[in-house]
Amino acid sequence: MSEEAGSMFVVYDDTSSTEESPHQTSLSLETTNDAIPYIGQRFPTHDAAYEFYTEFAKSCGFSIRRHRTEGKDGVGKGLTRRYFVCHRAGNTPVKTSTESKPQRNRKSSRCGCQAYMRISKTTESGAPEWRVTGFANHHNHELLEPNQVRFLPAYRTISDADKNRILIFAKTGISVHQMIRLMELEKCVEPGYLPFTEKDVRNLLQSFRKLDPEEESLDLLRMCRNIKDKDPNFKFEYTLDINNRLENIAWSYASSIQLYDIFGDAVVFDTTHRLTAFDMPLGIWVGMNNYGMPCFFGCVLLRDETMRSFSWALKVFLGFMNGKAPQTILTDQNICLKEALSMEMPTTKHAFCIWMIVAKFPSWFNAVLGERYNEWKAEFYRIYNLESIEDFELGWREMVCSFGLHSNRHMVTLYSSRSFWALPFLRSHFLAGMTTTGQSKSINAFIQRFLSAQTRLAHFVEQVAVAVDFKDQTGEQQTMQQNLQNVCLKTGAPMESHAATILTPFAFSKLQEQLVLAAHYASFPIEDGFLVRHHTKAEGGRKVYWAPQEGIISCSCHQFDFSGILCRHSLRVLSTGNCFQIPDRYLPIRWRRISMPSSKLLQSAPNDHAERVQLLQNMVSSLITESAKSKERLDIATEQVSNLLSRIREQPISLQGVKDVSSINRNV
């Protein structure tokens, strides 16, 4: 009887093959190692015949499977004949769909291919052996190249040694992609040439994780409750499925919520990672603080990536953040997430992260464009960074024509969603500079700090807690401030000096770039504002509206809306109008040196002493900035600070003061 279902039964045309003849049956066993099967070829066992035909198939560009067996006493008993067929033999029967059970919409690879090898059992020489009695190698489909055939499931195998190695890697917490790369290096093979793929590794890890998921869930909930007991301001929410198993869980820290209050205007919700140890989709909410450093807002683990799961995650996040939705949220291209955002955050501008899109380019376009890939990528970036929508549309059409990508499905999809990722469509929305290459790398590096997921869920929560320790972040912020403290003034303009005392070094460096560029522009009064254009241009330019009495200025380039930093066009108009200070509203709180009480940054309860110490630290920073501008200022500051330090050391120290200082030192 057949090993396949009845509908899978295939009648092979033996007349198209070479049948057994008396001359061929006398061939010796020495011919069994020949590369091509032939009638009369002998094998000691049917497994040996299968292995031989497998190697032949692999060299030709296809794989095989055991099809049907025949014998006097049924399958496995008195077996006398066996068929091995091409993996594309037969036709998949149409399944009867049921409304209650969703069907997988996956196309079958089977196309009725007639290639096969038949072997029969004989005992003519005394000992039983198997001979090839039928063979056809005519395929009705294309055969794969050597670099493609290895991806067929039949040839993708993970040895026991490799399985053990993968388990060791999983316990160290590295990602599947990193596992593959390490094993390629260890085995000295080219990238992509291991006998298995990332999908195979994920499937293997998933089989290991099925051992005791309930215990994992209990440990995770226990860990969150322990944190909650120690810190009442720690927040977490979770859902259980109908079997009382953990379905989704999200958490955030008190410091995250306080940071979000200031820096939650633009948020990245990164859902492109999975928790390696448990194969759960992972969502991370990240923003950027006033020093240009990533800051953590929250984390969620989901059972799946459906609209229902994403909606739950977004609702919980808004609950953590006291109902305050971000102005803009950046995500991956995920249809379910897009729909969930439109429902749960209808007033938030949704945009796609450009670096998440660009990360897919090699797999999308490398093979299509070949040697022109890098040329195309440079042109894509140029068009992406254009200022006007009209220029973008024209540039896109020219790029598509130049590289012959009219019918490329990825280009069609990118163009249809251009309003979500192309800068000309996003410049009127605040993105805190998170679309720049430098900041995207910074955010990715930050996320990687806690993506070294352990084999236990509870360990992952601990890993996140360590990675986003806000005491460490405060220290990093102070280090960055010290490294960038001695900023050189480049224009000598009063506006530059004024901004240097207010903005963080990160934000000031961005403004300073625009101040330097402003000197290359000319402004012309027009009926309702100013026309500002580069001094070398006779046409074009940007329109700037300025109302000095109201302290309002705006530019058609929308840079301030986009980044919170005034553009060179606006700065040129202010300079022409003898404005010596940038209007207060154009030095946003989120980019200023003092944007949050130290008690919040240090993740402690409100403390007047700590706040005054933080204020003093900011005053000292400003003192250093101003003193470094000239030798005379530096001399005065050195003398005065020396005298002040002597006076302070003469003051007695109270017991409470010692306690306050100790508390601050522990938190800094």
Tab-separated table of C-alpha atoms in Angstrom, residues 209-528:
chain	number	residue	atom	x	y	z
A	209	ARG	CA	10.780	26.133	24.734
A	210	LYS	CA	7.687	23.973	24.740
A	211	LEU	CA	9.055	22.068	27.713
A	212	ASP	CA	7.449	24.133	30.459
A	213	PRO	CA	5.948	27.445	29.282
A	214	GLU	CA	3.593	27.643	32.252
A	215	GLU	CA	6.508	27.708	34.684
A	216	GLU	CA	8.208	30.428	32.610
A	217	SER	CA	5.059	32.554	32.784
A	218	LEU	CA	4.759	32.107	36.531
A	219	ASP	CA	8.394	33.160	37.007
A	220	LEU	CA	7.866	36.274	34.920
A	221	LEU	CA	4.766	37.350	36.820
A	222	ARG	CA	6.490	36.590	40.101
A	223	MET	CA	9.419	38.781	39.075
A	224	CYS	CA	7.125	41.699	38.164
A	225	ARG	CA	5.256	41.427	41.442
A	226	ASN	CA	8.546	41.423	43.364
A	227	ILE	CA	9.621	44.606	41.587
A	228	LYS	CA	6.230	46.151	42.330
A	229	ASP	CA	6.607	45.327	46.033
A	230	LYS	CA	9.963	47.127	46.127
A	231	ASP	CA	8.871	50.042	43.925
A	232	PRO	CA	5.144	50.909	44.098
A	233	ASN	CA	5.599	53.214	41.083
A	234	PHE	CA	6.626	50.306	38.852
A	235	LYS	CA	3.761	49.495	36.481
A	236	PHE	CA	2.895	46.282	34.692
A	237	GLU	CA	-0.199	44.795	33.055
A	238	TYR	CA	-0.827	41.354	31.615
A	239	THR	CA	-3.517	39.137	30.095
A	240	LEU	CA	-4.145	35.397	30.366
A	241	ASP	CA	-5.685	33.193	27.691
A	242	ILE	CA	-8.619	30.819	28.143
A	243	ASN	CA	-6.216	28.186	29.501
A	244	ASN	CA	-4.989	30.609	32.155
A	245	ARG	CA	-1.568	30.946	30.464
A	246	LEU	CA	0.291	34.202	30.023
A	247	GLU	CA	-0.728	35.852	26.760
A	248	ASN	CA	0.655	39.421	26.852
A	249	ILE	CA	2.608	41.464	29.389
A	250	ALA	CA	3.850	45.075	29.419
A	251	TRP	CA	5.807	47.064	31.979
A	252	SER	CA	7.330	50.476	32.619
A	253	TYR	CA	9.325	52.171	35.371
A	254	ALA	CA	8.568	55.310	37.368
A	255	SER	CA	11.556	57.034	35.774
A	256	SER	CA	10.314	56.077	32.313
A	257	ILE	CA	6.974	57.718	33.002
A	258	GLN	CA	8.675	60.878	34.285
A	259	LEU	CA	10.956	61.027	31.257
A	260	TYR	CA	7.996	60.514	28.940
A	261	ASP	CA	6.310	63.555	30.438
A	262	ILE	CA	9.108	65.712	28.964
A	263	PHE	CA	10.407	63.691	26.029
A	264	GLY	CA	7.332	61.710	24.970
A	265	ASP	CA	6.488	64.043	22.089
A	266	ALA	CA	8.166	61.701	19.566
A	267	VAL	CA	8.340	57.944	20.226
A	268	VAL	CA	9.789	54.942	18.426
A	269	PHE	CA	7.785	51.733	18.907
A	270	ASP	CA	10.180	49.031	17.694
A	271	THR	CA	8.437	45.690	17.116
A	272	THR	CA	11.064	44.152	14.799
A	273	HIS	CA	12.623	41.927	17.479
A	274	ARG	CA	11.575	38.675	19.114
A	275	LEU	CA	12.553	37.392	22.506
A	276	THR	CA	14.909	34.612	21.429
A	277	ALA	CA	14.420	32.537	24.539
A	278	PHE	CA	10.640	32.329	24.250
A	279	ASP	CA	9.893	33.236	20.612
A	280	MET	CA	7.584	36.083	21.612
A	281	PRO	CA	7.226	39.312	19.629
A	282	LEU	CA	8.875	42.134	21.556
A	283	GLY	CA	7.810	45.768	21.474
A	284	ILE	CA	10.009	48.549	22.868
A	285	TRP	CA	8.996	52.188	23.333
A	286	VAL	CA	11.996	54.513	23.064
A	287	GLY	CA	12.440	58.288	22.840
A	288	MET	CA	15.254	60.821	22.833
A	289	ASN	CA	16.186	63.142	25.681
A	290	ASN	CA	17.595	66.684	25.573
A	291	TYR	CA	21.164	65.390	25.298
A	292	GLY	CA	20.403	63.404	22.157
A	293	MET	CA	20.491	60.129	24.077
A	294	PRO	CA	17.864	57.366	23.780
A	295	CYS	CA	15.571	56.968	26.770
A	296	PHE	CA	13.424	53.949	27.597
A	297	PHE	CA	9.648	54.352	28.020
A	298	GLY	CA	8.289	50.830	28.181
A	299	CYS	CA	8.376	47.227	26.999
A	300	VAL	CA	5.776	44.659	25.919
A	301	LEU	CA	5.847	40.929	25.144
A	302	LEU	CA	3.021	39.620	22.976
A	303	ARG	CA	1.684	36.183	22.100
A	304	ASP	CA	1.253	37.217	18.445
A	305	GLU	CA	1.333	40.210	16.110
A	306	THR	CA	-2.392	40.668	15.513
A	307	MET	CA	-4.320	43.908	15.619
A	308	ARG	CA	-5.946	42.735	18.859
A	309	SER	CA	-2.552	42.261	20.553
A	310	PHE	CA	-1.187	45.581	19.310
A	311	SER	CA	-4.349	47.406	20.406
A	312	TRP	CA	-3.963	45.966	23.888
A	313	ALA	CA	-0.309	47.044	24.008
A	314	LEU	CA	-1.113	50.610	22.936
A	315	LYS	CA	-3.967	50.928	25.448
A	316	VAL	CA	-1.729	49.734	28.267
A	317	PHE	CA	1.061	52.113	27.234
A	318	LEU	CA	-1.343	55.075	27.289
A	319	GLY	CA	-2.496	53.918	30.708
A	320	PHE	CA	1.098	53.879	31.973
A	321	MET	CA	1.608	57.415	30.612
A	322	ASN	CA	-1.550	58.834	32.217
A	323	GLY	CA	-3.425	58.956	28.927
A	324	LYS	CA	-0.893	61.216	27.168
A	325	ALA	CA	-0.394	60.170	23.544
A	326	PRO	CA	2.777	61.152	21.654
A	327	GLN	CA	2.643	63.749	18.884
A	328	THR	CA	4.413	61.336	16.529
A	329	ILE	CA	5.130	57.615	16.671
A	330	LEU	CA	7.633	55.783	14.451
A	331	THR	CA	7.135	52.068	13.727
A	332	ASP	CA	7.943	49.308	11.269
A	333	GLN	CA	5.732	48.643	8.222
A	334	ASN	CA	3.190	46.447	9.971
A	335	ILE	CA	-0.401	46.502	8.725
A	336	CYS	CA	-1.886	45.211	11.995
A	337	LEU	CA	0.044	47.788	14.028
A	338	LYS	CA	-0.976	50.531	11.596
A	339	GLU	CA	-4.659	49.679	12.071
A	340	ALA	CA	-4.279	49.457	15.848
A	341	LEU	CA	-2.613	52.883	15.980
A	342	SER	CA	-5.402	54.497	13.958
A	343	MET	CA	-7.872	53.171	16.537
A	344	GLU	CA	-5.993	53.735	19.802
A	345	MET	CA	-4.006	56.903	18.970
A	346	PRO	CA	-6.111	58.720	16.365
A	347	THR	CA	-4.527	62.131	17.049
A	348	THR	CA	-0.936	60.834	16.817
A	349	LYS	CA	0.954	61.152	13.538
A	350	HIS	CA	2.063	57.674	12.483
A	351	ALA	CA	5.294	57.383	10.489
A	352	PHE	CA	7.540	54.505	9.417
A	353	CYS	CA	11.128	54.254	10.680
A	354	ILE	CA	13.382	54.757	7.685
A	355	TRP	CA	16.162	52.602	9.167
A	356	MET	CA	13.762	49.675	9.548
A	357	ILE	CA	12.874	50.028	5.868
A	358	VAL	CA	16.482	50.415	4.698
A	359	ALA	CA	17.462	47.267	6.639
A	360	LYS	CA	15.320	45.261	4.170
A	361	PHE	CA	16.908	46.756	1.040
A	362	PRO	CA	19.635	44.104	0.552
A	363	SER	CA	17.083	41.282	0.400
A	364	TRP	CA	14.725	43.363	-1.746
A	365	PHE	CA	17.041	44.936	-4.284
A	366	ASN	CA	20.550	43.438	-4.194
A	367	ALA	CA	19.775	40.607	-6.596
A	368	VAL	CA	17.536	42.791	-8.769
A	369	LEU	CA	20.013	45.650	-9.234
A	370	GLY	CA	23.309	43.776	-9.006
A	371	GLU	CA	26.271	46.137	-9.465
A	372	ARG	CA	23.938	49.165	-9.561
A	373	TYR	CA	22.604	48.510	-6.049
A	374	ASN	CA	24.879	51.017	-4.266
A	375	GLU	CA	24.240	53.635	-6.963
A	376	TRP	CA	20.494	53.171	-6.537
A	377	LYS	CA	20.710	53.319	-2.734
A	378	ALA	CA	22.577	56.663	-2.888
A	379	GLU	CA	19.904	58.047	-5.218
A	380	PHE	CA	17.156	56.783	-2.889
A	381	TYR	CA	18.708	58.631	0.071
A	382	ARG	CA	18.993	61.818	-1.997
A	383	ILE	CA	15.314	61.700	-2.907
A	384	TYR	CA	14.320	60.733	0.647
A	385	ASN	CA	16.035	63.859	2.033
A	386	LEU	CA	14.476	66.345	-0.411
A	387	GLU	CA	12.481	69.206	1.091
A	388	SER	CA	9.501	69.572	-1.251
A	389	ILE	CA	6.901	66.990	-2.227
A	390	GLU	CA	7.072	68.162	-5.844
A	391	ASP	CA	10.823	67.479	-6.007
A	392	PHE	CA	10.266	64.068	-4.415
A	393	GLU	CA	7.617	63.048	-6.947
A	394	LEU	CA	9.797	64.128	-9.871
A	395	GLY	CA	12.910	62.462	-8.429
A	396	TRP	CA	11.058	59.206	-7.756
A	397	ARG	CA	9.777	58.957	-11.314
A	398	GLU	CA	13.260	59.588	-12.708
A	399	MET	CA	14.803	57.013	-10.355
A	400	VAL	CA	12.275	54.322	-11.294
A	401	CYS	CA	12.905	54.951	-15.010
A	402	SER	CA	16.690	55.073	-14.649
A	403	PHE	CA	16.898	51.749	-12.793
A	404	GLY	CA	14.039	49.946	-14.554
A	405	LEU	CA	11.982	49.347	-11.399
A	406	HIS	CA	8.502	50.116	-12.752
A	407	SER	CA	7.089	46.690	-11.950
A	408	ASN	CA	9.106	45.933	-8.819
A	409	ARG	CA	6.580	45.140	-6.087
A	410	HIS	CA	8.727	46.588	-3.310
A	411	MET	CA	9.077	49.900	-5.141
A	412	VAL	CA	5.330	49.965	-5.757
A	413	THR	CA	4.678	49.357	-2.049
A	414	LEU	CA	7.203	51.998	-0.974
A	415	TYR	CA	5.669	54.580	-3.264
A	416	SER	CA	2.118	53.851	-2.120
A	417	SER	CA	3.193	54.386	1.519
A	418	ARG	CA	5.509	57.370	0.834
A	419	SER	CA	3.533	59.714	3.087
A	420	PHE	CA	4.545	57.506	6.030
A	421	TRP	CA	8.327	57.513	5.495
A	422	ALA	CA	9.534	60.158	2.993
A	423	LEU	CA	10.789	63.334	4.699
A	424	PRO	CA	9.018	65.769	2.333
A	425	PHE	CA	5.714	64.428	3.698
A	426	LEU	CA	6.840	64.495	7.360
A	427	ARG	CA	8.575	67.852	7.765
A	428	SER	CA	5.606	69.484	9.467
A	429	HIS	CA	5.627	66.827	12.223
A	430	PHE	CA	8.015	66.704	15.184
A	431	LEU	CA	10.402	63.723	15.059
A	432	ALA	CA	13.139	64.922	17.462
A	433	GLY	CA	15.834	64.154	14.889
A	434	MET	CA	15.262	60.393	15.232
A	435	THR	CA	15.278	59.895	11.455
A	436	THR	CA	18.953	60.813	11.084
A	437	THR	CA	21.503	58.051	10.541
A	438	GLY	CA	23.448	58.922	13.697
A	439	GLN	CA	20.414	58.857	15.956
A	440	SER	CA	19.017	55.677	14.423
A	441	LYS	CA	22.325	53.928	15.149
A	442	SER	CA	22.241	55.284	18.700
A	443	ILE	CA	18.710	53.973	19.269
A	444	ASN	CA	19.572	50.577	17.784
A	445	ALA	CA	22.666	50.308	19.988
A	446	PHE	CA	20.554	51.236	23.011
A	447	ILE	CA	17.985	48.537	22.219
A	448	GLN	CA	20.722	45.949	21.725
A	449	ARG	CA	21.829	46.596	25.324
A	450	PHE	CA	18.874	44.632	26.609
A	451	LEU	CA	18.214	42.341	23.649
A	452	SER	CA	20.697	39.794	24.974
A	453	ALA	CA	17.618	37.889	26.110
A	454	GLN	CA	18.196	35.064	28.533
A	455	THR	CA	16.646	31.619	28.243
A	456	ARG	CA	14.201	32.541	30.988
A	457	LEU	CA	11.583	35.273	30.720
A	458	ALA	CA	12.243	36.561	34.212
A	459	HIS	CA	15.917	37.003	33.311
A	460	PHE	CA	14.885	39.219	30.409
A	461	VAL	CA	13.015	41.581	32.733
A	462	GLU	CA	16.153	41.780	34.869
A	463	GLN	CA	18.244	42.448	31.766
A	464	VAL	CA	16.003	45.358	30.770
A	465	ALA	CA	16.135	46.773	34.287
A	466	VAL	CA	19.941	46.751	34.230
A	467	ALA	CA	20.201	48.179	30.709
A	468	VAL	CA	17.902	51.110	31.397
A	469	ASP	CA	19.167	51.872	34.885
A	470	PHE	CA	18.529	55.586	35.103
A	471	LYS	CA	21.356	56.201	37.512
A	472	ASP	CA	23.666	54.968	34.752
A	473	GLN	CA	21.881	57.135	32.225
A	474	THR	CA	22.334	60.192	34.409
A	475	GLY	CA	26.058	59.439	34.624
A	476	GLU	CA	26.282	59.065	30.868
A	477	GLN	CA	24.465	62.357	30.440
A	478	GLN	CA	26.898	64.166	32.720
A	479	THR	CA	29.854	62.608	30.886
A	480	MET	CA	28.462	63.754	27.561
A	481	GLN	CA	27.887	67.222	28.960
A	482	GLN	CA	31.499	67.413	30.125
A	483	ASN	CA	32.825	66.167	26.785
A	484	LEU	CA	30.846	68.740	24.859
A	485	GLN	CA	31.100	71.510	27.379
A	486	ASN	CA	33.759	73.669	25.767
A	487	VAL	CA	31.776	74.540	22.674
A	488	CYS	CA	33.502	77.126	20.489
A	489	LEU	CA	31.366	80.004	19.286
A	490	LYS	CA	31.681	80.259	15.515
A	491	THR	CA	29.683	83.324	14.489
A	492	GLY	CA	30.177	85.810	17.313
A	493	ALA	CA	26.479	86.626	17.044
A	494	PRO	CA	24.628	87.527	20.271
A	495	MET	CA	21.986	84.906	19.416
A	496	GLU	CA	24.677	82.228	19.462
A	497	SER	CA	25.998	83.276	22.875
A	498	HIS	CA	22.470	83.416	24.251
A	499	ALA	CA	21.536	79.957	22.969
A	500	ALA	CA	24.789	78.432	24.291
A	501	THR	CA	23.775	79.256	27.872
A	502	ILE	CA	20.330	77.678	27.547
A	503	LEU	CA	20.470	74.665	25.243
A	504	THR	CA	22.208	71.372	25.924
A	505	PRO	CA	25.454	70.872	23.978
A	506	PHE	CA	23.630	68.440	21.668
A	507	ALA	CA	20.842	70.863	20.790
A	508	PHE	CA	23.188	73.850	20.615
A	509	SER	CA	25.427	72.078	18.086
A	510	LYS	CA	22.383	71.607	15.840
A	511	LEU	CA	21.386	75.262	16.167
A	512	GLN	CA	24.964	76.394	15.606
A	513	GLU	CA	25.041	74.550	12.262
A	514	GLN	CA	22.047	76.605	11.151
A	515	LEU	CA	23.569	79.855	12.445
A	516	VAL	CA	26.708	79.265	10.395
A	517	LEU	CA	24.652	78.506	7.279
A	518	ALA	CA	22.438	81.575	7.825
A	519	ALA	CA	25.370	83.820	6.936
A	520	HIS	CA	25.248	82.429	3.380
A	521	TYR	CA	21.658	83.541	2.841
A	522	ALA	CA	20.034	86.836	1.863
A	523	SER	CA	16.583	88.020	2.930
A	524	PHE	CA	14.220	90.166	0.890
A	525	PRO	CA	11.096	91.824	2.325
A	526	ILE	CA	7.906	90.811	0.534
A	527	GLU	CA	4.267	91.689	1.093
A	528	ASP	CA	3.575	89.336	4.008
